[in-house]
PDB file of C-alpha atoms in Angstrom:
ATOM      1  CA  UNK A1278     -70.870-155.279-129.252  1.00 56.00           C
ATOM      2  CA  UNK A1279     -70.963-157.988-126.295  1.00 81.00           C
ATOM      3  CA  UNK A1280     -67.754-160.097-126.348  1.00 93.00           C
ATOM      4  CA  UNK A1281     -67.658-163.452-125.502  1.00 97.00           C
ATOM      5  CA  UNK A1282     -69.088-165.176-122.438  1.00 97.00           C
ATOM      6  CA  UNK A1283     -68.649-167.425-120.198  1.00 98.00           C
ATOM      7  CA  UNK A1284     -70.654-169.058-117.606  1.00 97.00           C
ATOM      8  CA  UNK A1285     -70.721-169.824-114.549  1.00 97.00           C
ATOM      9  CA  UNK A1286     -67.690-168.238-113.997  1.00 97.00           C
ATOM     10  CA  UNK A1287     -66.895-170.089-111.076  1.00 97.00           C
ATOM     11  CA  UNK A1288     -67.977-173.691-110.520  1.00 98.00           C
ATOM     12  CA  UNK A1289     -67.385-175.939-107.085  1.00 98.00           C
ATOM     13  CA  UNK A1290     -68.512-179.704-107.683  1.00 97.00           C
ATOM     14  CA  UNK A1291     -68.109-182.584-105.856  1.00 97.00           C
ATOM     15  CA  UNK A1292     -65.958-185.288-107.184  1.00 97.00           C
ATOM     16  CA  UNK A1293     -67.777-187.549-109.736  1.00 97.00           C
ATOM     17  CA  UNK A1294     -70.248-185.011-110.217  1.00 98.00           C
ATOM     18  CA  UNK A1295     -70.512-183.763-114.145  1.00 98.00           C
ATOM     19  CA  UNK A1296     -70.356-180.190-114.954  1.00 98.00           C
ATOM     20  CA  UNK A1297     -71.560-178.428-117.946  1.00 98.00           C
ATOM     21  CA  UNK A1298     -69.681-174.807-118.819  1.00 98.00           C
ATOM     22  CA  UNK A1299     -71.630-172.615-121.446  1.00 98.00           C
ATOM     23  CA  UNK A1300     -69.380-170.277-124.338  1.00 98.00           C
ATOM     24  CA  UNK A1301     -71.409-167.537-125.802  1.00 98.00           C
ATOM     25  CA  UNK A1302     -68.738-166.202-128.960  1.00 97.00           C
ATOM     26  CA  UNK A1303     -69.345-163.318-130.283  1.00 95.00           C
ATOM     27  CA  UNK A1304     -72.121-162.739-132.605  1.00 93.00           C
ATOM     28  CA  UNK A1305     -71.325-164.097-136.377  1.00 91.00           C
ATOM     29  CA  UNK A1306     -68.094-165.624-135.105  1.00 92.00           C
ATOM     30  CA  UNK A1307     -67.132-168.789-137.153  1.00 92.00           C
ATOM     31  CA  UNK A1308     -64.164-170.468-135.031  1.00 92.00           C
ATOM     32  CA  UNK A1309     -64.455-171.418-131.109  1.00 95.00           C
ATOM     33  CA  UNK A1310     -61.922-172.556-129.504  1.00 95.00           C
ATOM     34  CA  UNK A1311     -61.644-174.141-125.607  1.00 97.00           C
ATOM     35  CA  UNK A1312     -58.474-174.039-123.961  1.00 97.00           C
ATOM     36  CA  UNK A1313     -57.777-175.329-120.053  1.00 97.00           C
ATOM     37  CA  UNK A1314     -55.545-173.387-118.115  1.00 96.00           C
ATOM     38  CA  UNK A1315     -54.000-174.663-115.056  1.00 94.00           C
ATOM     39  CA  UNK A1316     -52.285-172.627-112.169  1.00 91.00           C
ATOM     40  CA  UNK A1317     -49.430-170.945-113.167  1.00 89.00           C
ATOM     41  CA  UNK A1318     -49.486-172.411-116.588  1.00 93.00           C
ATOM     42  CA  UNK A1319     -50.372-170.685-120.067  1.00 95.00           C
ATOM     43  CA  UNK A1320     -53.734-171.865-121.465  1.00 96.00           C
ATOM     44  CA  UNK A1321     -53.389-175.610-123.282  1.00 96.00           C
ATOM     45  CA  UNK A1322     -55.650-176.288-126.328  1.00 95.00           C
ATOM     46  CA  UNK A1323     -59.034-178.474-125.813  1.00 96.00           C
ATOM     47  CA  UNK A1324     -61.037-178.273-128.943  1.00 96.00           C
ATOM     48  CA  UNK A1325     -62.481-176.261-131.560  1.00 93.00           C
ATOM     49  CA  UNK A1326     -65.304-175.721-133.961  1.00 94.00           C
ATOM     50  CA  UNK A1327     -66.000-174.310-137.017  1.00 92.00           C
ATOM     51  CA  UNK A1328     -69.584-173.300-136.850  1.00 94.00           C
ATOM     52  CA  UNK A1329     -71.037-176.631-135.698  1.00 95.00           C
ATOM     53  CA  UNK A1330     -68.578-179.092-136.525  1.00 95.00           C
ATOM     54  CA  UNK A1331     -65.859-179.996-134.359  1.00 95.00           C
ATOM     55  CA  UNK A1332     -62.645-179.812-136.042  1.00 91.00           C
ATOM     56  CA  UNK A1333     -59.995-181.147-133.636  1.00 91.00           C
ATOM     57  CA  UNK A1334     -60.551-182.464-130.320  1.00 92.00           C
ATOM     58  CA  UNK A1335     -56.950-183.647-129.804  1.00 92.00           C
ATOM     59  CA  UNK A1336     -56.180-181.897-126.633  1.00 93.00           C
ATOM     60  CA  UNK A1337     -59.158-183.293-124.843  1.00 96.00           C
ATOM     61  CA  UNK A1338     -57.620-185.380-121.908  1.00 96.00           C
ATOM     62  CA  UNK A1339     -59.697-188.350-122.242  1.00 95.00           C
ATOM     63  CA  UNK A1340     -63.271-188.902-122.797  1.00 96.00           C
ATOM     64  CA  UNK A1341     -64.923-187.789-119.788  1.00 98.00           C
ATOM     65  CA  UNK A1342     -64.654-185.061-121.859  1.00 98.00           C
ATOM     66  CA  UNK A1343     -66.942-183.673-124.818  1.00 98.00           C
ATOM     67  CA  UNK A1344     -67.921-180.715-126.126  1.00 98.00           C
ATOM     68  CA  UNK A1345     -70.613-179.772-128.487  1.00 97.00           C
ATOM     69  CA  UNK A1346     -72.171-176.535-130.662  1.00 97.00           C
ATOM     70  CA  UNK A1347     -75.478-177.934-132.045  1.00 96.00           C
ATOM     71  CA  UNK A1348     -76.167-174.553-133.697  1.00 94.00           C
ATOM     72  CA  UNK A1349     -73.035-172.710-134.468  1.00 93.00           C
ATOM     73  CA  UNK A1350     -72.914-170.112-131.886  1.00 95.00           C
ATOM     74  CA  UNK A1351     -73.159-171.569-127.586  1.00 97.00           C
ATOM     75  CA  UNK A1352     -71.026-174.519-127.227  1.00 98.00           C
ATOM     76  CA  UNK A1353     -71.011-176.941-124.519  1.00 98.00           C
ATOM     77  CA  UNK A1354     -68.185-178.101-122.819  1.00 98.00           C
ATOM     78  CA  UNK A1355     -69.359-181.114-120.634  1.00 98.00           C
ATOM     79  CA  UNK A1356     -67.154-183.041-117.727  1.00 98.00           C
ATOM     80  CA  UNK A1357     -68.355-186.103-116.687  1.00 98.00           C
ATOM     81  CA  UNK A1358     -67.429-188.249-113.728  1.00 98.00           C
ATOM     82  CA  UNK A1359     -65.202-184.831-112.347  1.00 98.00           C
ATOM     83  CA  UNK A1360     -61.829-185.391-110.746  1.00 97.00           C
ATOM     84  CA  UNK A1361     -59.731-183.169-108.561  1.00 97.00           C
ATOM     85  CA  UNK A1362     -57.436-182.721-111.199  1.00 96.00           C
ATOM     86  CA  UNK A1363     -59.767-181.376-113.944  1.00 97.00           C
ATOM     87  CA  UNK A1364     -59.627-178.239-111.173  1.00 97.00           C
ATOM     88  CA  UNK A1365     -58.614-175.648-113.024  1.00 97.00           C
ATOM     89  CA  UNK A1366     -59.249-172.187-115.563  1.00 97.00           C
ATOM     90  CA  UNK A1367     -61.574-173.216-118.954  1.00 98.00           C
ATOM     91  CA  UNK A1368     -61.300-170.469-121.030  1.00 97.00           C
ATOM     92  CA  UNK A1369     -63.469-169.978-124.836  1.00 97.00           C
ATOM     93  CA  UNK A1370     -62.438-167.412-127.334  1.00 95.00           C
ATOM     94  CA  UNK A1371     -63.605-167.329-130.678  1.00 94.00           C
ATOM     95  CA  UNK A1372     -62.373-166.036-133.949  1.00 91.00           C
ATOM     96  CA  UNK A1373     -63.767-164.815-137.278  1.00 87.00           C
ATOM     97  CA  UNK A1374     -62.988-166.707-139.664  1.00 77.00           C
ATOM     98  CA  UNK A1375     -61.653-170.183-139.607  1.00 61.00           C
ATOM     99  CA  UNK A1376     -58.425-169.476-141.415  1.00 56.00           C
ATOM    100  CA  UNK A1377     -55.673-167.495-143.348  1.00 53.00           C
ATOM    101  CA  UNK A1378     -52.934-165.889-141.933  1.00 54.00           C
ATOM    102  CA  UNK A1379     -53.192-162.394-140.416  1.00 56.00           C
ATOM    103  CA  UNK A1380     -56.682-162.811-139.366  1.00 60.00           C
ATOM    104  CA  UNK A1381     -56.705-165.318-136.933  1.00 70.00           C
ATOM    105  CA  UNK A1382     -57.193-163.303-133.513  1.00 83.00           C
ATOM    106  CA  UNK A1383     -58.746-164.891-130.812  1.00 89.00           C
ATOM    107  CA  UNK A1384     -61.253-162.811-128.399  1.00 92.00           C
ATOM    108  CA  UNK A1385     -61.312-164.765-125.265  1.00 95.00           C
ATOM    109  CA  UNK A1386     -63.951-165.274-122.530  1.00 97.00           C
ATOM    110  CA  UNK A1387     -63.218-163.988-118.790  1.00 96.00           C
ATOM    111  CA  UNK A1388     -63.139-168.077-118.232  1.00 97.00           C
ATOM    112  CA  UNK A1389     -64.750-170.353-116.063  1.00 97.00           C
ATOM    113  CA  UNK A1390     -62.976-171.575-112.785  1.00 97.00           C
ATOM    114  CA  UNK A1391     -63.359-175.364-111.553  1.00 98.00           C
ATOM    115  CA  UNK A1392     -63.116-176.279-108.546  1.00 97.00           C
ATOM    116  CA  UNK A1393     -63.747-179.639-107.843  1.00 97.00           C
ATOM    117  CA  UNK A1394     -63.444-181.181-104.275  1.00 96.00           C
TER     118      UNK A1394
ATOM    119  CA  UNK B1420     -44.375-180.933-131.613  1.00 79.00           C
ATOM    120  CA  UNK B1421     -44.880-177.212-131.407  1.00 87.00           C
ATOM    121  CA  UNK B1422     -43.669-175.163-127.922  1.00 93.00           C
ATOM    122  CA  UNK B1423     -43.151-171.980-126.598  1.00 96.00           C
ATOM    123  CA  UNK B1424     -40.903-171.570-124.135  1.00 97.00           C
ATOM    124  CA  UNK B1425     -40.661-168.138-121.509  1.00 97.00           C
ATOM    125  CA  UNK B1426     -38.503-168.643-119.214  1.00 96.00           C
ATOM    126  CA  UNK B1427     -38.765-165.957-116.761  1.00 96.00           C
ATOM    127  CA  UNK B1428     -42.002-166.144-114.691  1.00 96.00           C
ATOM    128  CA  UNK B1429     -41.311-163.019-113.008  1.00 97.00           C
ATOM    129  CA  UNK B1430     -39.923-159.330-114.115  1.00 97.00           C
ATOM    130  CA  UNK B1431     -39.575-156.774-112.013  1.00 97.00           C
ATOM    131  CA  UNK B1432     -38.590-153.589-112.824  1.00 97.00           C
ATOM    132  CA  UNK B1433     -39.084-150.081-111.788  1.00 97.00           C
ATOM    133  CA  UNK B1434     -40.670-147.070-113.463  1.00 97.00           C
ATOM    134  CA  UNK B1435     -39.232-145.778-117.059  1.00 97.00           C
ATOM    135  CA  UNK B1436     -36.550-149.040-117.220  1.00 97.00           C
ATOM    136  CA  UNK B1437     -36.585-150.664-120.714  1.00 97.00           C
ATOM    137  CA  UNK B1438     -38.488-153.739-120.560  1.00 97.00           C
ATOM    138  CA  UNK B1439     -37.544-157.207-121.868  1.00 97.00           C
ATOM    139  CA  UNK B1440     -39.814-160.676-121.931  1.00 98.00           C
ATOM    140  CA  UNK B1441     -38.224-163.496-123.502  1.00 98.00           C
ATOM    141  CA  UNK B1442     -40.441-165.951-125.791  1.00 98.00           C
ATOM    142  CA  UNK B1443     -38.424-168.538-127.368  1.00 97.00           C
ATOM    143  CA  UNK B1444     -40.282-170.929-129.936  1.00 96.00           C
ATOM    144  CA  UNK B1445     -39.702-174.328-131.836  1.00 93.00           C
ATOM    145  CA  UNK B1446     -42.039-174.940-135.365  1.00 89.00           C
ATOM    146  CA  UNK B1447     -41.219-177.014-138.140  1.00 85.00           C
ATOM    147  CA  UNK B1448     -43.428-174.517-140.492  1.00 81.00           C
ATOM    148  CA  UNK B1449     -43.627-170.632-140.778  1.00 82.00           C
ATOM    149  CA  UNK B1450     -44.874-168.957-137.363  1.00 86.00           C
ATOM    150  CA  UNK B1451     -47.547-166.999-136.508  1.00 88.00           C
ATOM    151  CA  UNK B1452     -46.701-165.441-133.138  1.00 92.00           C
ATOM    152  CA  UNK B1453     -48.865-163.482-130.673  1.00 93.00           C
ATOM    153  CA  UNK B1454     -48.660-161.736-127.647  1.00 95.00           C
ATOM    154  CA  UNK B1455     -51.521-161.508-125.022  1.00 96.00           C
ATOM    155  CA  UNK B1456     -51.775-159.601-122.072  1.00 96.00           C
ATOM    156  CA  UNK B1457     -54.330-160.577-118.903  1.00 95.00           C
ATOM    157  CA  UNK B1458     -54.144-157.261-116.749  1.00 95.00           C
ATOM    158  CA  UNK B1459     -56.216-157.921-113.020  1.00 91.00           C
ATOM    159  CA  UNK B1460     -59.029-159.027-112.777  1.00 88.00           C
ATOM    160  CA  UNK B1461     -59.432-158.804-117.065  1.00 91.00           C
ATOM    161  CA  UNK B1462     -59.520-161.738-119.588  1.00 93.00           C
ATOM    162  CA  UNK B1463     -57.064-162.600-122.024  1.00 94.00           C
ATOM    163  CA  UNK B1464     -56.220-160.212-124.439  1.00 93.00           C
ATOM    164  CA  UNK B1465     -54.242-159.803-127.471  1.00 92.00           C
ATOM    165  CA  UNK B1466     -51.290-157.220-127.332  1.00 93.00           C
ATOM    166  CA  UNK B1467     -49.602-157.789-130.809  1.00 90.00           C
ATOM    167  CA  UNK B1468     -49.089-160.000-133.724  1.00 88.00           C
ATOM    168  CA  UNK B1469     -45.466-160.557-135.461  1.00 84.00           C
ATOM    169  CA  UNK B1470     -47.311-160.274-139.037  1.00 78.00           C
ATOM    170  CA  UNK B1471     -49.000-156.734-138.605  1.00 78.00           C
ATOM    171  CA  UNK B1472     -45.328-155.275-137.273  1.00 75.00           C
ATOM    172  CA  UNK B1473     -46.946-152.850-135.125  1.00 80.00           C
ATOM    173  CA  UNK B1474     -46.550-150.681-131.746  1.00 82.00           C
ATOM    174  CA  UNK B1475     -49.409-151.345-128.968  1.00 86.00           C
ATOM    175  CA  UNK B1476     -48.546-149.364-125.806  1.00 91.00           C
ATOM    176  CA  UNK B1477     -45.388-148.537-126.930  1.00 92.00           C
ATOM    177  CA  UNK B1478     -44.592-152.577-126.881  1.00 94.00           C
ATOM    178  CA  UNK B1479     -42.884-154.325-129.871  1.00 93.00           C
ATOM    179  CA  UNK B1480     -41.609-157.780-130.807  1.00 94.00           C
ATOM    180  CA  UNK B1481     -39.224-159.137-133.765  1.00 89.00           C
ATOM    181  CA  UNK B1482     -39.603-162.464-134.877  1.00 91.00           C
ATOM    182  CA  UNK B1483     -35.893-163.638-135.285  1.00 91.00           C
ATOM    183  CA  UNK B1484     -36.130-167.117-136.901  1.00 89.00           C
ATOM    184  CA  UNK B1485     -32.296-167.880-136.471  1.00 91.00           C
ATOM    185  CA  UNK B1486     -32.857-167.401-132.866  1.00 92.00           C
ATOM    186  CA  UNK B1487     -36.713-169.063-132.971  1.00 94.00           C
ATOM    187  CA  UNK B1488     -37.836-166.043-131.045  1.00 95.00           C
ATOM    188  CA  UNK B1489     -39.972-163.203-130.270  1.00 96.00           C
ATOM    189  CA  UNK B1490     -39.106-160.578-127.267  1.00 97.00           C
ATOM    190  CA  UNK B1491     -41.572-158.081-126.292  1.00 96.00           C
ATOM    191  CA  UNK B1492     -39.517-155.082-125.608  1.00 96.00           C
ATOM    192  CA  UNK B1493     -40.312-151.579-124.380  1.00 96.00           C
ATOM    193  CA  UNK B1494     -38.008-148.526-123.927  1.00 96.00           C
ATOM    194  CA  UNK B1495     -39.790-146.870-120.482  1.00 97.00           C
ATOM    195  CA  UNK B1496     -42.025-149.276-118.667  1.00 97.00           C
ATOM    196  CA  UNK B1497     -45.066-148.034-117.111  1.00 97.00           C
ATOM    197  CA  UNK B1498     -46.996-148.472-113.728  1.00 97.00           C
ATOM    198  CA  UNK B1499     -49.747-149.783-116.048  1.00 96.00           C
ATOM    199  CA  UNK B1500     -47.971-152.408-118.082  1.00 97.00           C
ATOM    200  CA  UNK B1501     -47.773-154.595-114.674  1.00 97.00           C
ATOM    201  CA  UNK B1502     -49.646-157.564-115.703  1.00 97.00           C
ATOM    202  CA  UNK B1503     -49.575-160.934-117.556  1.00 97.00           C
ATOM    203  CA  UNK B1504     -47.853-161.758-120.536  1.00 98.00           C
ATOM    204  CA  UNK B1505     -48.249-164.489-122.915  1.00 97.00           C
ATOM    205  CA  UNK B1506     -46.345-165.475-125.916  1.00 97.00           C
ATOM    206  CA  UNK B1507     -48.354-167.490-128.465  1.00 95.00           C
ATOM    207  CA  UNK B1508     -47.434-169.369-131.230  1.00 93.00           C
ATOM    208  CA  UNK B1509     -50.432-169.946-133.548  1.00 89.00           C
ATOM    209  CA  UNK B1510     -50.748-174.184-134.784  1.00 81.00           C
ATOM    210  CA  UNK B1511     -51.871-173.440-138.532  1.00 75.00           C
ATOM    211  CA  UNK B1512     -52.986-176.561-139.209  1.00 73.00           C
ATOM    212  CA  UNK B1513     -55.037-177.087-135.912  1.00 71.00           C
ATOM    213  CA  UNK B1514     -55.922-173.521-135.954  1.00 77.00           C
ATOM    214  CA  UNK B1515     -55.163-173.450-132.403  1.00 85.00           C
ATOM    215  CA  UNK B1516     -52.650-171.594-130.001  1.00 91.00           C
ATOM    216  CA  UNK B1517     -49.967-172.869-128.309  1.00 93.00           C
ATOM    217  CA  UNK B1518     -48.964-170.544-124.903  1.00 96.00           C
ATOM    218  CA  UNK B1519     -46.036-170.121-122.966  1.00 97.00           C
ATOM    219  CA  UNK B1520     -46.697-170.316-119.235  1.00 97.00           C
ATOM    220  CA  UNK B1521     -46.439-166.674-118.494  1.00 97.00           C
ATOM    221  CA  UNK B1522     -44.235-164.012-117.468  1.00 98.00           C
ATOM    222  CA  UNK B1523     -45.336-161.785-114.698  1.00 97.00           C
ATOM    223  CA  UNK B1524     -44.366-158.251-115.042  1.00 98.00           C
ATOM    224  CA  UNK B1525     -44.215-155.728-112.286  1.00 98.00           C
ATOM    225  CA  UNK B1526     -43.633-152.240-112.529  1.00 97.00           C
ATOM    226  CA  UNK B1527     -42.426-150.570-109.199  1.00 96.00           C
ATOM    227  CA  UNK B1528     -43.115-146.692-108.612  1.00 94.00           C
TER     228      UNK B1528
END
C-alpha cells in the first residue's frame, strides 16, 4: 500500500506568516510521530500521537508551535508567527502500534522543506 | 538525557573495502537501536534493528553495552551503499527516536 505522505513538500513563507504541513500515515497506523531536521543534523523529536491524542509534545520549541490529529489518521503540524530559524526539514513517520519492544519501526514521510525568508 | 553520538560525518571508501560507521550511545535503561539509511533523493528508511540480529545488504551491527555502541559494518562495500546513515536510539518511554547527525558514506569506483 501507499506509505506515508507529506505535503507540500516544499514550503517558502514569508516571515511571520503561519504555515500548516499535512502527515498522511499509513492506513491503520496507531503512532505518528513529527521530527524537525535541520541541515546537516539527524532528525530531532517534535511530537507524537497515539491515534488522536497527543502523547508528548516535549520537543516542540515553543508554542508557536502545535500540532493536532482530530481523527486519528492526518495530523496537522501548524507554525505560527514563522521565523527564519524554524527553516528547516519536518519529517512524519508513523508506526503500528504504540509500544513493545521489537515492533516499534517507524515508516517515514519524504518530509516537508521550510523555507522561510 | 539520551544521545547518540557519530562522529564521522564523512566515509569514503572505494569499491569492495570493509566498511565501518561508528554510533556511540549513552541510556540509563536497555536500548533499542536502529539504523536508517536516506539514499538520494529517497526518505528515511530503516536498515536494521539491534533486537532482530539480522543482515540487510550484507550490513550488520552489534550492540556492545560496555562500549555503549553500535557499528554498522560491512565486509565489501558497494557503489550502491553510498548514501546516508543514521544511528537511532529508540526513547521507550517517549516512544520517540533519538538520531545521530549522520554519516555520509561514499563509495568510489
Amino acid at each position: 500500500g501507499a506509505g506515508v505522505s507529506q505535503s507540500p513538500r516544499y514550503k517558502v513563507t514569508k516571515r511571520g506568516q503561519d504555515v500548516a504541513l499535512r502527515c498522511d500515515p499509513i492506513s491503520g497506523h496507531v503512532s505518528l510521530y513529527w521530527y524537525r531536521q535541520a541541515l546537516g543534523q539527524g532528525p530531532e523529536f517534535l511530537t507524537y500521537f497515539n491515534y488522536e491524542a497527543q502523547q508528548d509534545k516535549s520537543g516542540l520549541p515553543n508554542d508557536r508551535f502545535s500540532a493536532e490529529r482530530p481523527e486519528g489518521s492526518i495530523s496537522t503540524l501548524t507554525i505560527q508567527r514563522t521565523e527564519q530559524r524554524d527553516s528547516a526539514m519536518y519529517r512524519c513517520a508513523s508506526s503500528l502500534v504504540a509500544g513493545g519492544p521489537g515492533i516499534n519501526e517507524q515508516f517515514f514521510g519524504p518530509g516537508t522543506r521550510l523555507t522561510v525568508l | 538525557a539520551q544521545r547518540v553520538t557519530q562522529p564521522e560525518k564523512l566515509l569514503s571508501v572505494f569499491k569492495g573495502a570493509p566498511v565501518e560507521l561508528k554510533c556511540n550511545y549513552s541510556y540509563s535503561g536497555s536500548p533499542e537501536l536502529f539504523w536508517y539509511v536516506q539514499y538520494s533523493r529517497q526518505r528515511l528508511q530503516l536498515l536494521l534493528r539491534h533486537i532482530s540480529r539480522e543482515s540487510i545488504k550484507g550490513f550488520t551491527a552489534d550492540l556492545n553495552k560496555g562500549e555503549t555502541s553500535f557499528h554498522l559494518k560491512k565486509p565489501f562495500a558497494q557503489e550502491e551503499d553510498s548514501a546516508m546513515y543514521y544511528c537511532a536510539l529508540l526513547d521507550t518511554g517517549r516512544r520517540a527516536l533519538t538520531f545521530g547527525s549522520g554519516t555520509r558514506l561514499q563509495v568510489q569506483p
